[in-house]
Amino acid sequence: MKKRAFTLSEVLITLGIIGVVVAFTFPVLISKYQEQVIISKYKKMYSTLSNAYNLAIAENGSPEQWEVETSIDFLKKLEPYLNVTEKCYNKAGCTNMGDYVSLSGESIWGNINNSTAYPKLRLNNGFSIYMIRKPNADCIFPYTNEDGTVTKINNICAQCYGVIPNTKSAKKQNIYGKDFFAFDFTKQSVMPTGYKASDAIVKANCHKNNHGGGNGDTCGTWILRYHNMDYLK
C-alpha cells in the first residue's frame, strides 16, 4: 500500500505553525536566560563582598570599633581581601559608564563613573563597588524619612553599591536593581539592603512602576528571597 506524501500546502502550514510558536517562545527563553545570567553575577558579587568583609572582621575586630571616619577609610579596610585592579578613591573611573537611574528610569545619580564624590574600587572579575556615604557612628544609620524626620536604624555600619558589568540597557543606562545593587555592612556580615523587611516593603521598593531614588533599594533582597527578577516584568 502506497504511503501518502505531504502536500506542499501542508508542509507550509506546518512550518508556519512552528514559526509562530518559535516567535512567541524564543524571546521568553532569551529573557529568562539573561535574567539567570544577572542573578548568577549578583550572587557572585555578593559572595565576593561577604568573604572580604568576614576576613576584615576576623583580622580587625567588630566594625563599630574600626577607626574609620570616611568612606575611603572603610574601603581601605576591605581592600586587602579583594582582588582589586583599579582604585578610584578621589578620581573618576572604576565603574560602568552611563547614567545611573532608578528602577523606574529616573535619573538620580548621574554618571557615577565620572564622579569624584564616591570612592570606588574595580575588581578583577569586572565588578565595581562604591561607597554611598561615610560610615555610621556606632553602626547606627540615621535614615531621613519623607517628612524630614529621622529614624535611627541599628546595626548598619556602612553602605555601598555593587555594580555588575556588561548588563546595561539599550539606552546605556545602569538600572538600579539590574545593573547595580545596594548592600548594608552590619556588625556581623554584608547583607542586601532590606534583608529584614517584610515582603510588602521589599516589593514596594523594587517595582518598576514606583518612583523615587530609592526604587531599587530592595531588589537584591528580592533576588535572594524569591530567586527571580519578576519585578522587571
PDB file of C-alpha atoms in Angstrom:
ATOM      1  CA  MET A   1       0.000   0.000   0.000  1.00  0.00           C
ATOM      2  CA  LYS A   2       1.406   3.393  -1.037  1.00  0.00           C
ATOM      3  CA  LYS A   3       2.020   5.890   1.730  1.00  0.00           C
ATOM      4  CA  ARG A   4       0.531   9.306   1.173  1.00  0.00           C
ATOM      5  CA  ALA A   5       3.091  12.111   0.988  1.00  0.00           C
ATOM      6  CA  PHE A   6       2.538  15.555   2.494  1.00  0.00           C
ATOM      7  CA  THR A   7       1.431  18.174   0.065  1.00  0.00           C
ATOM      8  CA  LEU A   8       3.330  21.429  -0.285  1.00  0.00           C
ATOM      9  CA  SER A   9       0.498  23.360   1.349  1.00  0.00           C
ATOM     10  CA  GLU A  10       0.533  21.029   4.367  1.00  0.00           C
ATOM     11  CA  VAL A  11       4.282  21.445   4.759  1.00  0.00           C
ATOM     12  CA  LEU A  12       3.967  25.222   4.546  1.00  0.00           C
ATOM     13  CA  ILE A  13       1.164  25.261   7.128  1.00  0.00           C
ATOM     14  CA  THR A  14       3.259  23.128   9.491  1.00  0.00           C
ATOM     15  CA  LEU A  15       6.279  25.387   9.065  1.00  0.00           C
ATOM     16  CA  GLY A  16       4.059  28.399   9.670  1.00  0.00           C
ATOM     17  CA  ILE A  17       2.763  26.948  12.927  1.00  0.00           C
ATOM     18  CA  ILE A  18       6.312  26.164  14.046  1.00  0.00           C
ATOM     19  CA  GLY A  19       7.346  29.713  13.178  1.00  0.00           C
ATOM     20  CA  VAL A  20       4.531  31.198  15.245  1.00  0.00           C
ATOM     21  CA  VAL A  21       5.426  29.019  18.249  1.00  0.00           C
ATOM     22  CA  VAL A  22       9.096  29.989  17.984  1.00  0.00           C
ATOM     23  CA  ALA A  23       8.206  33.675  17.625  1.00  0.00           C
ATOM     24  CA  PHE A  24       6.278  33.554  20.910  1.00  0.00           C
ATOM     25  CA  THR A  25       8.598  31.306  22.944  1.00  0.00           C
ATOM     26  CA  PHE A  26      12.076  32.342  21.794  1.00  0.00           C
ATOM     27  CA  PRO A  27      12.022  35.879  23.288  1.00  0.00           C
ATOM     28  CA  VAL A  28      10.755  34.422  26.584  1.00  0.00           C
ATOM     29  CA  LEU A  29      13.622  31.909  26.654  1.00  0.00           C
ATOM     30  CA  ILE A  30      16.185  34.604  25.842  1.00  0.00           C
ATOM     31  CA  SER A  31      14.782  36.885  28.543  1.00  0.00           C
ATOM     32  CA  LYS A  32      14.842  34.076  31.098  1.00  0.00           C
ATOM     33  CA  TYR A  33      18.423  33.213  30.185  1.00  0.00           C
ATOM     34  CA  GLN A  34      19.526  36.850  30.537  1.00  0.00           C
ATOM     35  CA  GLU A  35      17.788  37.039  33.907  1.00  0.00           C
ATOM     36  CA  GLN A  36      19.649  33.975  35.151  1.00  0.00           C
ATOM     37  CA  VAL A  37      22.958  35.467  33.988  1.00  0.00           C
ATOM     38  CA  ILE A  38      22.322  38.612  36.059  1.00  0.00           C
ATOM     39  CA  ILE A  39      21.227  36.582  39.085  1.00  0.00           C
ATOM     40  CA  SER A  40      24.384  34.487  38.849  1.00  0.00           C
ATOM     41  CA  LYS A  41      26.575  37.600  38.621  1.00  0.00           C
ATOM     42  CA  TYR A  42      24.747  39.218  41.518  1.00  0.00           C
ATOM     43  CA  LYS A  43      25.248  36.180  43.754  1.00  0.00           C
ATOM     44  CA  LYS A  44      28.938  36.023  42.841  1.00  0.00           C
ATOM     45  CA  MET A  45      29.351  39.718  43.648  1.00  0.00           C
ATOM     46  CA  TYR A  46      27.554  39.241  46.968  1.00  0.00           C
ATOM     47  CA  SER A  47      29.773  36.279  47.810  1.00  0.00           C
ATOM     48  CA  THR A  48      32.903  38.281  46.944  1.00  0.00           C
ATOM     49  CA  LEU A  49      31.891  41.142  49.237  1.00  0.00           C
ATOM     50  CA  SER A  50      30.824  38.783  52.029  1.00  0.00           C
ATOM     51  CA  ASN A  51      34.101  36.864  52.023  1.00  0.00           C
ATOM     52  CA  ALA A  52      36.161  40.078  52.083  1.00  0.00           C
ATOM     53  CA  TYR A  53      34.115  41.603  54.906  1.00  0.00           C
ATOM     54  CA  ASN A  54      34.253  38.441  57.006  1.00  0.00           C
ATOM     55  CA  LEU A  55      38.051  38.369  56.664  1.00  0.00           C
ATOM     56  CA  ALA A  56      38.276  42.060  57.557  1.00  0.00           C
ATOM     57  CA  ILE A  57      36.225  41.462  60.720  1.00  0.00           C
ATOM     58  CA  ALA A  58      38.310  38.425  61.648  1.00  0.00           C
ATOM     59  CA  GLU A  59      41.508  40.486  61.448  1.00  0.00           C
ATOM     60  CA  ASN A  60      40.305  43.909  62.657  1.00  0.00           C
ATOM     61  CA  GLY A  61      37.527  43.044  65.070  1.00  0.00           C
ATOM     62  CA  SER A  62      33.930  44.265  65.119  1.00  0.00           C
ATOM     63  CA  PRO A  63      33.403  47.153  62.635  1.00  0.00           C
ATOM     64  CA  GLU A  64      31.937  49.575  65.176  1.00  0.00           C
ATOM     65  CA  GLN A  65      35.422  49.571  66.735  1.00  0.00           C
ATOM     66  CA  TRP A  66      37.232  50.309  63.472  1.00  0.00           C
ATOM     67  CA  GLU A  67      38.913  53.702  63.394  1.00  0.00           C
ATOM     68  CA  VAL A  68      37.215  54.849  60.198  1.00  0.00           C
ATOM     69  CA  GLU A  69      35.870  58.343  59.643  1.00  0.00           C
ATOM     70  CA  THR A  70      35.437  58.430  55.880  1.00  0.00           C
ATOM     71  CA  SER A  71      34.188  56.129  53.130  1.00  0.00           C
ATOM     72  CA  ILE A  72      37.770  55.800  51.907  1.00  0.00           C
ATOM     73  CA  ASP A  73      38.873  54.603  55.354  1.00  0.00           C
ATOM     74  CA  PHE A  74      36.168  51.943  55.263  1.00  0.00           C
ATOM     75  CA  LEU A  75      37.059  50.769  51.755  1.00  0.00           C
ATOM     76  CA  LYS A  76      40.716  50.504  52.736  1.00  0.00           C
ATOM     77  CA  LYS A  77      39.710  48.040  55.445  1.00  0.00           C
ATOM     78  CA  LEU A  78      38.179  45.817  52.750  1.00  0.00           C
ATOM     79  CA  GLU A  79      40.784  46.328  50.046  1.00  0.00           C
ATOM     80  CA  PRO A  80      43.370  43.760  51.292  1.00  0.00           C
ATOM     81  CA  TYR A  81      40.762  40.989  50.940  1.00  0.00           C
ATOM     82  CA  LEU A  82      39.541  41.916  47.462  1.00  0.00           C
ATOM     83  CA  ASN A  83      41.292  41.321  44.142  1.00  0.00           C
ATOM     84  CA  VAL A  84      41.468  44.991  43.223  1.00  0.00           C
ATOM     85  CA  THR A  85      42.565  46.019  39.736  1.00  0.00           C
ATOM     86  CA  GLU A  86      41.890  49.762  39.990  1.00  0.00           C
ATOM     87  CA  LYS A  87      41.441  52.248  42.822  1.00  0.00           C
ATOM     88  CA  CYS A  88      39.431  55.440  42.383  1.00  0.00           C
ATOM     89  CA  TYR A  89      39.295  56.952  45.833  1.00  0.00           C
ATOM     90  CA  ASN A  90      39.372  60.551  44.655  1.00  0.00           C
ATOM     91  CA  LYS A  91      39.131  60.299  40.906  1.00  0.00           C
ATOM     92  CA  ALA A  92      36.783  59.340  38.085  1.00  0.00           C
ATOM     93  CA  GLY A  93      36.637  55.825  36.684  1.00  0.00           C
ATOM     94  CA  CYS A  94      36.471  52.316  38.152  1.00  0.00           C
ATOM     95  CA  THR A  95      32.868  51.511  37.191  1.00  0.00           C
ATOM     96  CA  ASN A  96      30.349  51.319  34.340  1.00  0.00           C
ATOM     97  CA  MET A  97      29.939  54.330  32.088  1.00  0.00           C
ATOM     98  CA  GLY A  98      26.458  55.776  31.546  1.00  0.00           C
ATOM     99  CA  ASP A  99      23.698  57.324  33.619  1.00  0.00           C
ATOM    100  CA  TYR A 100      22.721  55.601  36.876  1.00  0.00           C
ATOM    101  CA  VAL A 101      18.930  55.555  37.163  1.00  0.00           C
ATOM    102  CA  SER A 102      16.255  54.222  39.487  1.00  0.00           C
ATOM    103  CA  LEU A 103      14.358  51.036  38.640  1.00  0.00           C
ATOM    104  CA  SER A 104      11.628  53.195  37.085  1.00  0.00           C
ATOM    105  CA  GLY A 105      14.175  55.005  34.908  1.00  0.00           C
ATOM    106  CA  GLU A 106      14.539  58.296  36.759  1.00  0.00           C
ATOM    107  CA  SER A 107      17.978  59.862  36.560  1.00  0.00           C
ATOM    108  CA  ILE A 108      19.101  60.218  40.159  1.00  0.00           C
ATOM    109  CA  TRP A 109      22.849  59.686  40.418  1.00  0.00           C
ATOM    110  CA  GLY A 110      24.145  60.853  37.028  1.00  0.00           C
ATOM    111  CA  ASN A 111      27.283  59.207  35.645  1.00  0.00           C
ATOM    112  CA  ILE A 112      28.951  57.677  38.697  1.00  0.00           C
ATOM    113  CA  ASN A 113      31.985  56.716  36.621  1.00  0.00           C
ATOM    114  CA  ASN A 114      32.754  60.406  36.019  1.00  0.00           C
ATOM    115  CA  SER A 115      32.196  61.388  39.647  1.00  0.00           C
ATOM    116  CA  THR A 116      34.946  62.030  42.170  1.00  0.00           C
ATOM    117  CA  ALA A 117      32.476  62.180  45.077  1.00  0.00           C
ATOM    118  CA  TYR A 118      32.205  58.416  45.574  1.00  0.00           C
ATOM    119  CA  PRO A 119      35.270  56.314  46.449  1.00  0.00           C
ATOM    120  CA  LYS A 120      35.302  53.262  44.177  1.00  0.00           C
ATOM    121  CA  LEU A 121      37.159  50.020  43.546  1.00  0.00           C
ATOM    122  CA  ARG A 122      37.172  47.863  40.418  1.00  0.00           C
ATOM    123  CA  LEU A 123      37.739  44.153  40.991  1.00  0.00           C
ATOM    124  CA  ASN A 124      39.418  41.580  38.763  1.00  0.00           C
ATOM    125  CA  ASN A 125      36.120  39.858  37.942  1.00  0.00           C
ATOM    126  CA  GLY A 126      34.757  43.103  36.485  1.00  0.00           C
ATOM    127  CA  PHE A 127      32.598  44.044  39.467  1.00  0.00           C
ATOM    128  CA  SER A 128      32.852  47.503  40.988  1.00  0.00           C
ATOM    129  CA  ILE A 129      31.904  48.750  44.423  1.00  0.00           C
ATOM    130  CA  TYR A 130      31.444  52.310  45.584  1.00  0.00           C
ATOM    131  CA  MET A 131      30.536  53.772  48.934  1.00  0.00           C
ATOM    132  CA  ILE A 132      27.269  55.676  49.304  1.00  0.00           C
ATOM    133  CA  ARG A 133      28.176  57.766  52.348  1.00  0.00           C
ATOM    134  CA  LYS A 134      30.612  57.885  55.259  1.00  0.00           C
ATOM    135  CA  PRO A 135      30.429  55.060  57.838  1.00  0.00           C
ATOM    136  CA  ASN A 136      27.756  55.345  60.515  1.00  0.00           C
ATOM    137  CA  ALA A 137      28.958  56.126  64.031  1.00  0.00           C
ATOM    138  CA  ASP A 138      28.384  53.158  66.367  1.00  0.00           C
ATOM    139  CA  CYS A 139      26.800  51.347  63.405  1.00  0.00           C
ATOM    140  CA  ILE A 140      23.581  53.377  63.725  1.00  0.00           C
ATOM    141  CA  PHE A 141      22.179  54.655  60.427  1.00  0.00           C
ATOM    142  CA  PRO A 142      20.221  57.950  60.639  1.00  0.00           C
ATOM    143  CA  TYR A 143      17.553  57.397  57.974  1.00  0.00           C
ATOM    144  CA  THR A 144      15.734  60.552  56.847  1.00  0.00           C
ATOM    145  CA  ASN A 145      12.035  59.952  56.236  1.00  0.00           C
ATOM    146  CA  GLU A 146       9.964  61.698  53.559  1.00  0.00           C
ATOM    147  CA  ASP A 147       8.536  64.109  56.163  1.00  0.00           C
ATOM    148  CA  GLY A 148      12.032  65.147  57.235  1.00  0.00           C
ATOM    149  CA  THR A 149      12.094  63.214  60.496  1.00  0.00           C
ATOM    150  CA  VAL A 150      14.996  60.892  61.228  1.00  0.00           C
ATOM    151  CA  THR A 151      14.711  57.228  62.176  1.00  0.00           C
ATOM    152  CA  LYS A 152      17.772  55.617  63.720  1.00  0.00           C
ATOM    153  CA  ILE A 153      18.341  52.111  62.359  1.00  0.00           C
ATOM    154  CA  ASN A 154      20.630  49.907  64.405  1.00  0.00           C
ATOM    155  CA  ASN A 155      23.313  47.595  63.034  1.00  0.00           C
ATOM    156  CA  ILE A 156      24.119  49.323  59.743  1.00  0.00           C
ATOM    157  CA  CYS A 157      27.794  50.280  59.892  1.00  0.00           C
ATOM    158  CA  ALA A 158      28.144  51.393  56.266  1.00  0.00           C
ATOM    159  CA  GLN A 159      26.505  51.010  52.862  1.00  0.00           C
ATOM    160  CA  CYS A 160      27.730  50.530  49.319  1.00  0.00           C
ATOM    161  CA  TYR A 161      26.586  49.820  45.797  1.00  0.00           C
ATOM    162  CA  GLY A 162      27.844  46.818  43.872  1.00  0.00           C
ATOM    163  CA  VAL A 163      27.938  47.214  40.093  1.00  0.00           C
ATOM    164  CA  ILE A 164      27.648  44.324  37.647  1.00  0.00           C
ATOM    165  CA  PRO A 165      29.481  44.724  34.307  1.00  0.00           C
ATOM    166  CA  ASN A 166      28.024  44.399  30.815  1.00  0.00           C
ATOM    167  CA  THR A 167      24.306  44.361  31.603  1.00  0.00           C
ATOM    168  CA  LYS A 168      23.382  47.914  30.586  1.00  0.00           C
ATOM    169  CA  SER A 169      20.168  48.609  28.704  1.00  0.00           C
ATOM    170  CA  ALA A 170      19.999  49.732  25.088  1.00  0.00           C
ATOM    171  CA  LYS A 171      19.941  53.341  26.355  1.00  0.00           C
ATOM    172  CA  LYS A 172      23.340  52.768  28.003  1.00  0.00           C
ATOM    173  CA  GLN A 173      21.785  53.283  31.412  1.00  0.00           C
ATOM    174  CA  ASN A 174      22.728  51.474  34.604  1.00  0.00           C
ATOM    175  CA  ILE A 175      19.437  50.483  36.201  1.00  0.00           C
ATOM    176  CA  TYR A 176      19.085  50.150  39.971  1.00  0.00           C
ATOM    177  CA  GLY A 177      18.123  46.553  40.688  1.00  0.00           C
ATOM    178  CA  LYS A 178      19.513  45.264  37.379  1.00  0.00           C
ATOM    179  CA  ASP A 179      22.984  46.721  36.893  1.00  0.00           C
ATOM    180  CA  PHE A 180      23.773  47.822  40.428  1.00  0.00           C
ATOM    181  CA  PHE A 181      22.535  46.838  43.883  1.00  0.00           C
ATOM    182  CA  ALA A 182      22.643  48.166  47.449  1.00  0.00           C
ATOM    183  CA  PHE A 183      24.387  46.378  50.331  1.00  0.00           C
ATOM    184  CA  ASP A 184      24.461  47.011  54.083  1.00  0.00           C
ATOM    185  CA  PHE A 185      27.531  46.273  56.180  1.00  0.00           C
ATOM    186  CA  THR A 186      26.274  45.127  59.575  1.00  0.00           C
ATOM    187  CA  LYS A 187      28.342  44.273  62.643  1.00  0.00           C
ATOM    188  CA  GLN A 188      28.315  40.624  61.619  1.00  0.00           C
ATOM    189  CA  SER A 189      28.153  40.436  57.807  1.00  0.00           C
ATOM    190  CA  VAL A 190      27.222  42.032  54.487  1.00  0.00           C
ATOM    191  CA  MET A 191      23.514  41.868  53.675  1.00  0.00           C
ATOM    192  CA  PRO A 192      21.383  43.132  50.776  1.00  0.00           C
ATOM    193  CA  THR A 193      19.506  46.293  51.706  1.00  0.00           C
ATOM    194  CA  GLY A 194      16.083  45.440  53.117  1.00  0.00           C
ATOM    195  CA  TYR A 195      17.074  41.950  54.207  1.00  0.00           C
ATOM    196  CA  LYS A 196      14.904  42.228  57.341  1.00  0.00           C
ATOM    197  CA  ALA A 197      11.984  43.959  55.621  1.00  0.00           C
ATOM    198  CA  SER A 198       8.556  42.422  55.104  1.00  0.00           C
ATOM    199  CA  ASP A 199       7.533  41.100  51.687  1.00  0.00           C
ATOM    200  CA  ALA A 200       5.325  44.162  51.220  1.00  0.00           C
ATOM    201  CA  ILE A 201       8.207  46.583  51.797  1.00  0.00           C
ATOM    202  CA  VAL A 202      10.604  44.597  49.629  1.00  0.00           C
ATOM    203  CA  LYS A 203       8.130  44.628  46.739  1.00  0.00           C
ATOM    204  CA  ALA A 204       7.237  48.302  47.203  1.00  0.00           C
ATOM    205  CA  ASN A 205      10.888  49.337  46.958  1.00  0.00           C
ATOM    206  CA  CYS A 206      11.619  47.102  43.978  1.00  0.00           C
ATOM    207  CA  HIS A 207       8.828  47.834  41.495  1.00  0.00           C
ATOM    208  CA  LYS A 208       9.357  49.296  38.045  1.00  0.00           C
ATOM    209  CA  ASN A 209       6.161  51.351  38.248  1.00  0.00           C
ATOM    210  CA  ASN A 210       7.056  53.058  41.519  1.00  0.00           C
ATOM    211  CA  HIS A 211       9.087  56.259  41.575  1.00  0.00           C
ATOM    212  CA  GLY A 212      11.890  57.864  43.529  1.00  0.00           C
ATOM    213  CA  GLY A 213      15.597  57.365  44.016  1.00  0.00           C
ATOM    214  CA  GLY A 214      15.007  54.536  46.488  1.00  0.00           C
ATOM    215  CA  ASN A 215      13.157  52.443  43.924  1.00  0.00           C
ATOM    216  CA  GLY A 216      15.529  49.519  43.580  1.00  0.00           C
ATOM    217  CA  ASP A 217      16.824  49.506  47.159  1.00  0.00           C
ATOM    218  CA  THR A 218      15.490  46.041  47.965  1.00  0.00           C
ATOM    219  CA  CYS A 219      15.966  44.269  44.622  1.00  0.00           C
ATOM    220  CA  GLY A 220      18.963  42.332  45.938  1.00  0.00           C
ATOM    221  CA  THR A 221      16.809  41.022  48.767  1.00  0.00           C
ATOM    222  CA  TRP A 222      14.098  40.169  46.209  1.00  0.00           C
ATOM    223  CA  ILE A 223      16.570  38.034  44.212  1.00  0.00           C
ATOM    224  CA  LEU A 224      17.759  36.095  47.258  1.00  0.00           C
ATOM    225  CA  ARG A 225      14.260  35.701  48.701  1.00  0.00           C
ATOM    226  CA  TYR A 226      12.287  34.793  45.558  1.00  0.00           C
ATOM    227  CA  HIS A 227      15.072  33.556  43.251  1.00  0.00           C
ATOM    228  CA  ASN A 228      13.864  35.586  40.264  1.00  0.00           C
ATOM    229  CA  MET A 229      13.708  39.108  38.823  1.00  0.00           C
ATOM    230  CA  ASP A 230       9.988  39.237  38.154  1.00  0.00           C
ATOM    231  CA  TYR A 231       9.995  42.888  39.216  1.00  0.00           C
ATOM    232  CA  LEU A 232      11.395  43.739  35.757  1.00  0.00           C
ATOM    233  CA  LYS A 233       8.246  42.450  34.029  1.00  0.00           C
TER     234      LYS A 233
END
